[in-house]
CSV table of C-alpha atoms in Angstrom, one decimal:
chain,number,residue,atom,x,y,z
A,1,MET,CA,11.3,-22.1,-9.9
A,2,ARG,CA,11.5,-18.3,-9.0
A,3,HIS,CA,8.1,-18.3,-7.4
A,4,GLU,CA,5.9,-20.4,-5.2
A,5,GLN,CA,2.7,-20.2,-3.2
A,6,VAL,CA,3.5,-19.9,0.6
A,7,ALA,CA,-0.2,-19.3,1.9
A,8,ASP,CA,-3.6,-18.8,0.5
A,9,ASP,CA,-3.2,-15.9,-2.0
A,10,VAL,CA,0.5,-15.1,-0.8
A,11,PHE,CA,3.3,-15.9,-3.1
A,12,LEU,CA,7.1,-15.7,-2.7
A,13,ILE,CA,9.3,-14.4,-5.6
A,14,ARG,CA,13.0,-15.1,-5.3
A,15,GLY,CA,15.2,-12.4,-6.7
A,16,THR,CA,19.0,-12.3,-6.6
A,17,ASP,CA,19.5,-13.4,-3.0
A,18,VAL,CA,16.5,-11.5,-1.9
A,19,ASN,CA,12.7,-12.3,-1.4
A,20,MET,CA,9.7,-10.4,-2.7
A,21,PHE,CA,6.1,-11.2,-1.9
A,22,VAL,CA,2.8,-11.0,-3.8
A,23,LEU,CA,-0.5,-10.7,-2.2
A,24,ARG,CA,-3.7,-11.5,-4.3
A,25,GLU,CA,-7.3,-10.5,-3.9
A,26,GLY,CA,-9.2,-11.5,-6.9
A,27,ARG,CA,-7.5,-10.0,-10.0
A,28,ASP,CA,-5.6,-7.3,-7.9
A,29,LEU,CA,-2.2,-7.7,-6.4
A,30,THR,CA,0.1,-6.1,-3.9
A,31,LEU,CA,3.9,-6.5,-4.2
A,32,ILE,CA,6.1,-6.2,-1.1
A,33,ASP,CA,9.6,-5.0,-2.2
A,34,ALA,CA,11.2,-5.1,-5.7
A,35,GLY,CA,14.6,-6.8,-5.5
A,36,TRP,CA,17.6,-5.6,-7.3
A,37,HIS,CA,17.5,-3.5,-10.5
A,38,GLY,CA,18.2,-6.7,-12.4
A,39,ASP,CA,15.3,-8.5,-10.9
A,40,ALA,CA,12.6,-6.6,-12.9
A,41,ALA,CA,12.3,-9.3,-15.6
A,42,THR,CA,12.0,-12.0,-12.8
A,43,ILE,CA,9.2,-10.1,-11.2
A,44,GLU,CA,7.2,-9.7,-14.5
A,45,LYS,CA,7.8,-13.4,-15.5
A,46,SER,CA,6.6,-14.6,-12.0
A,47,ILE,CA,3.6,-12.4,-12.2
A,48,ARG,CA,2.6,-13.8,-15.6
A,49,ALA,CA,3.4,-17.4,-14.4
A,50,LEU,CA,0.8,-16.8,-11.6
A,51,GLY,CA,-1.8,-16.0,-14.4
A,52,HIS,CA,-1.7,-12.2,-13.9
A,53,ARG,CA,-0.3,-9.1,-15.7
A,54,PRO,CA,2.2,-6.6,-14.2
A,55,GLU,CA,-0.7,-4.2,-14.6
A,56,ASP,CA,-2.7,-6.2,-12.0
A,57,ILE,CA,-0.3,-4.8,-9.2
A,58,VAL,CA,-2.3,-2.0,-7.8
A,59,GLY,CA,0.4,-1.0,-5.2
A,60,ILE,CA,3.9,-1.8,-4.1
A,61,LEU,CA,5.0,-1.7,-0.5
A,62,LEU,CA,8.6,-1.1,0.5
A,63,THR,CA,10.1,-2.5,3.7
A,64,HIS,CA,13.1,-0.2,3.3
A,65,ALA,CA,15.2,1.6,0.7
A,66,HIS,CA,18.4,-0.5,0.3
A,67,LEU,CA,19.4,-1.3,-3.4
A,68,ASP,CA,18.2,-5.0,-3.0
A,69,HIS,CA,14.7,-3.9,-2.3
A,70,VAL,CA,14.1,-0.8,-4.4
A,71,GLY,CA,15.5,-2.3,-7.6
A,72,ALA,CA,12.6,-2.7,-10.0
A,73,LEU,CA,10.4,0.2,-8.5
A,74,ASN,CA,11.4,2.7,-11.2
A,75,HIS,CA,10.9,0.1,-14.0
A,76,LEU,CA,7.4,-0.9,-12.7
A,77,HIS,CA,6.3,2.7,-12.1
A,78,ARG,CA,7.6,3.9,-15.6
A,79,HIS,CA,5.9,1.0,-17.5
A,80,TYR,CA,2.8,0.4,-15.5
A,81,ALA,CA,2.3,3.5,-13.3
A,82,ILE,CA,2.2,1.5,-10.2
A,83,PRO,CA,2.3,3.5,-7.0
A,84,VAL,CA,4.8,2.8,-4.3
A,85,TYR,CA,4.4,3.4,-0.5
A,86,THR,CA,6.5,3.2,2.6
A,87,SER,CA,6.9,5.2,5.9
A,88,GLU,CA,7.5,8.9,5.6
A,89,THR,CA,11.0,8.5,7.0
A,90,GLU,CA,11.9,5.7,4.6
A,91,ALA,CA,10.4,7.7,1.7
A,92,ALA,CA,13.1,10.3,2.2
A,93,HIS,CA,15.7,7.5,2.3
A,94,ALA,CA,14.3,6.1,-1.0
A,95,ARG,CA,14.3,9.4,-2.8
A,96,GLY,CA,18.1,9.7,-1.9
A,97,GLU,CA,17.8,12.6,0.6
A,98,HIS,CA,20.2,10.7,2.9
A,99,HIS,CA,22.2,7.5,2.9
A,100,GLU,CA,21.8,4.5,5.2
A,101,SER,CA,23.4,1.6,3.6
A,102,ALA,CA,26.6,-0.6,3.6
A,103,THR,CA,29.2,0.8,1.2
A,104,PRO,CA,31.0,-1.2,-1.5
A,105,LEU,CA,34.1,-0.8,0.9
A,106,ASP,CA,32.1,-2.4,3.7
A,107,VAL,CA,31.6,-5.4,1.5
A,108,ILE,CA,35.1,-5.6,0.1
A,109,LYS,CA,36.5,-5.7,3.7
A,110,ARG,CA,34.5,-8.9,4.3
A,111,LEU,CA,35.2,-10.8,1.0
A,112,THR,CA,36.9,-13.6,3.0
A,113,ASP,CA,35.0,-16.7,2.0
A,114,ARG,CA,33.4,-18.3,-1.1
A,115,SER,CA,29.9,-17.7,0.0
A,116,THR,CA,30.4,-13.9,0.4
A,117,LEU,CA,32.5,-13.7,-2.8
A,118,GLY,CA,29.8,-15.4,-4.9
A,119,TRP,CA,27.2,-13.2,-3.3
A,120,ALA,CA,29.2,-10.1,-4.2
A,121,ALA,CA,29.6,-11.2,-7.8
A,122,ARG,CA,25.7,-12.0,-8.1
A,123,ILE,CA,24.6,-8.7,-6.7
A,124,THR,CA,27.2,-6.7,-8.8
A,125,ALA,CA,25.7,-8.3,-11.9
A,126,ALA,CA,22.2,-7.5,-10.7
A,127,GLY,CA,22.9,-3.8,-10.3
A,128,GLY,CA,24.7,-3.7,-6.9
A,129,LEU,CA,26.8,-0.7,-7.9
A,130,ARG,CA,23.9,1.3,-9.6
A,131,LYS,CA,22.5,4.3,-7.8
A,132,ASN,CA,18.7,3.9,-7.9
A,133,PRO,CA,16.8,6.6,-6.1
A,134,VAL,CA,12.9,6.5,-6.2
A,135,PRO,CA,11.5,10.0,-6.7
A,136,HIS,CA,7.9,9.0,-7.0
A,137,ILE,CA,7.5,7.0,-3.7
A,138,GLN,CA,4.8,8.1,-1.4
A,139,PRO,CA,4.2,7.9,2.4
A,140,PHE,CA,1.3,5.6,3.4
A,141,PRO,CA,-2.0,7.4,2.6
A,142,THR,CA,-3.6,6.3,5.8
A,143,GLU,CA,-2.8,4.9,9.3
A,144,GLY,CA,-3.7,1.2,10.2
A,145,PRO,CA,-4.5,-1.4,7.5
A,146,LEU,CA,-3.9,-0.3,3.9
A,147,ASP,CA,-6.5,-0.5,1.3
A,148,LEU,CA,-4.6,-2.9,-0.8
A,149,PRO,CA,-4.9,-6.6,-1.5
A,150,GLY,CA,-4.1,-8.5,1.6
A,151,HIS,CA,-4.9,-5.5,3.8
A,152,PRO,CA,-1.3,-5.2,5.1
A,153,VAL,CA,-0.7,-3.5,8.4
A,154,PRO,CA,2.6,-1.5,8.5
A,155,ILE,CA,4.6,-2.0,11.7
A,156,PRO,CA,7.5,0.4,12.3
A,157,THR,CA,10.7,-1.6,13.0
A,158,PRO,CA,13.5,1.0,12.9
A,159,GLY,CA,17.2,0.0,13.2
A,160,HIS,CA,18.2,-1.7,10.0
A,161,THR,CA,17.2,1.7,8.5
A,162,SER,CA,15.5,4.6,10.4
A,163,GLY,CA,12.2,4.1,8.7
A,164,HIS,CA,12.1,0.3,8.1
A,165,ILE,CA,8.6,-1.2,8.0
A,166,ALA,CA,7.4,-4.7,8.5
A,167,TYR,CA,3.9,-5.7,7.3
A,168,HIS,CA,1.4,-7.9,9.1
A,169,LEU,CA,-0.9,-9.8,6.8
A,170,PRO,CA,-3.8,-10.7,9.1
A,171,ILE,CA,-5.8,-12.7,6.5
A,172,ALA,CA,-2.9,-14.9,5.9
A,173,GLY,CA,-1.6,-15.1,9.5
A,174,ALA,CA,1.7,-13.9,8.1
A,175,LEU,CA,4.4,-11.3,8.8
A,176,ALA,CA,6.8,-9.8,6.2
A,177,THR,CA,9.8,-8.8,8.3
A,178,GLY,CA,11.9,-7.3,5.6
A,179,ASP,CA,15.6,-7.2,6.9
A,180,THR,CA,14.7,-6.6,10.5
A,181,LEU,CA,14.6,-10.4,10.9
A,182,VAL,CA,16.0,-12.8,8.2
A,183,THR,CA,16.5,-16.5,8.2
A,184,ALA,CA,19.8,-16.7,6.2
A,185,HIS,CA,22.1,-14.6,4.2
A,186,PRO,CA,25.2,-15.4,2.2
A,187,THR,CA,27.4,-13.1,4.4
A,188,SER,CA,26.2,-15.0,7.6
A,189,VAL,CA,27.3,-18.5,8.8
A,190,ILE,CA,24.2,-18.6,11.2
A,191,VAL,CA,21.2,-20.8,10.2
A,192,GLY,CA,17.7,-19.7,11.2
A,193,PRO,CA,16.2,-16.4,12.4
A,194,GLN,CA,18.7,-13.7,13.0
A,195,PRO,CA,19.6,-10.1,12.5
A,196,LEU,CA,21.7,-9.2,9.5
A,197,PRO,CA,25.4,-8.6,10.1
A,198,ASN,CA,26.1,-5.3,11.9
A,199,PHE,CA,27.6,-3.6,9.0
A,200,PHE,CA,24.4,-3.7,7.0
A,201,ASN,CA,22.5,-1.9,9.8
A,202,ARG,CA,22.2,1.7,10.7
A,203,ASP,CA,21.6,0.8,14.5
A,204,THR,CA,21.7,-3.0,15.3
A,205,ALA,CA,20.7,-2.4,18.9
A,206,ALA,CA,17.6,-0.4,17.8
A,207,MET,CA,16.7,-3.1,15.3
A,208,ILE,CA,16.9,-5.8,17.9
A,209,ALA,CA,14.8,-3.6,20.3
A,210,SER,CA,12.2,-3.4,17.5
A,211,TYR,CA,11.6,-7.1,17.9
A,212,SER,CA,9.4,-6.2,20.7
A,213,ALA,CA,6.9,-4.7,18.2
A,214,LEU,CA,6.8,-8.0,16.4
A,215,GLU,CA,6.8,-10.8,18.9
A,216,SER,CA,3.1,-10.5,20.0
A,217,VAL,CA,1.7,-10.1,16.4
A,218,PRO,CA,-0.5,-13.1,15.7
A,219,ALA,CA,1.5,-14.5,12.8
A,220,GLY,CA,2.5,-18.1,12.4
A,221,LEU,CA,4.2,-17.6,9.0
A,222,ILE,CA,7.2,-15.4,8.7
A,223,LEU,CA,8.2,-13.9,5.4
A,224,PRO,CA,11.8,-12.6,5.7
A,225,GLY,CA,13.6,-10.3,3.3
A,226,HIS,CA,16.4,-13.0,3.0
A,227,GLY,CA,16.4,-16.7,3.6
A,228,PRO,CA,13.7,-19.4,3.7
A,229,ILE,CA,10.1,-18.9,5.0
A,230,TRP,CA,9.7,-19.6,8.7
A,231,THR,CA,6.6,-21.6,9.8
A,232,HIS,CA,7.1,-21.7,13.5
A,233,GLY,CA,5.6,-18.4,14.5
A,234,ILE,CA,7.0,-15.0,15.2
A,235,ALA,CA,7.6,-15.5,18.9
A,236,ALA,CA,9.9,-18.4,18.3
A,237,ALA,CA,11.6,-16.5,15.5
A,238,VAL,CA,12.2,-13.5,17.7
A,239,SER,CA,13.5,-15.7,20.5
A,240,ARG,CA,16.0,-17.4,18.1
A,241,ALA,CA,17.1,-14.1,16.5
A,242,ARG,CA,17.8,-12.6,19.8
A,243,GLU,CA,20.0,-15.6,20.7
A,244,ASN,CA,21.8,-15.4,17.4
A,245,ALA,CA,22.5,-11.7,17.6
A,246,ALA,CA,25.4,-12.4,20.0
A,247,HIS,CA,27.1,-14.6,17.4
A,248,GLN,CA,26.6,-12.4,14.3
A,249,ARG,CA,29.5,-10.9,12.6
A,250,THR,CA,30.4,-7.2,12.6
């Protein structure tokens, strides 16, 4: 199964080693992140399996503009005219005005185990070497809770990228952390809440500092960009991630 319900009106879609989330309000949907370019079909099939149509997505929220999160944005906009929103800083990144991402050489240097080799092969097949700027992306139209299903509240969490955004989902008591805080990754030997390896991050120290913006959010359910759902609350997740930061690979 590439999709499952994780809370009332909140659904996980599993892409190619990356998570996406759907928020539902009646017939309307919000999608958080859009996987790799090759995950477009998975998104559409999952939406239909939930009893909806892709046209029911009224807005897409982007945590950050790395290739494993922007992948299907252009497809969904081209076929269904779905608007996409993120922070003003991250919108410039998504449009390709600057580059804040690990390079293929960064990955090649770390192809030292089967897990990383398998991941590299999967993401290459999913579009990992394909440039994918998002010219139609827009900054958030308002401050505070967004007028979209789930009423997500953007929380700036810079570090992984300069304009990275997490999303508090107050109705569900959940927090979508993107890549600021994950619970697993094929390039990491750590199990549980953690920062991504340093080579993925623009500024790892700033990213860990941004945990202070998350740890007091009233959220028991953590929806990471990578790894399994965490059900023990954000405070415990942040504490574990800080401890694990000292052991993460560079």
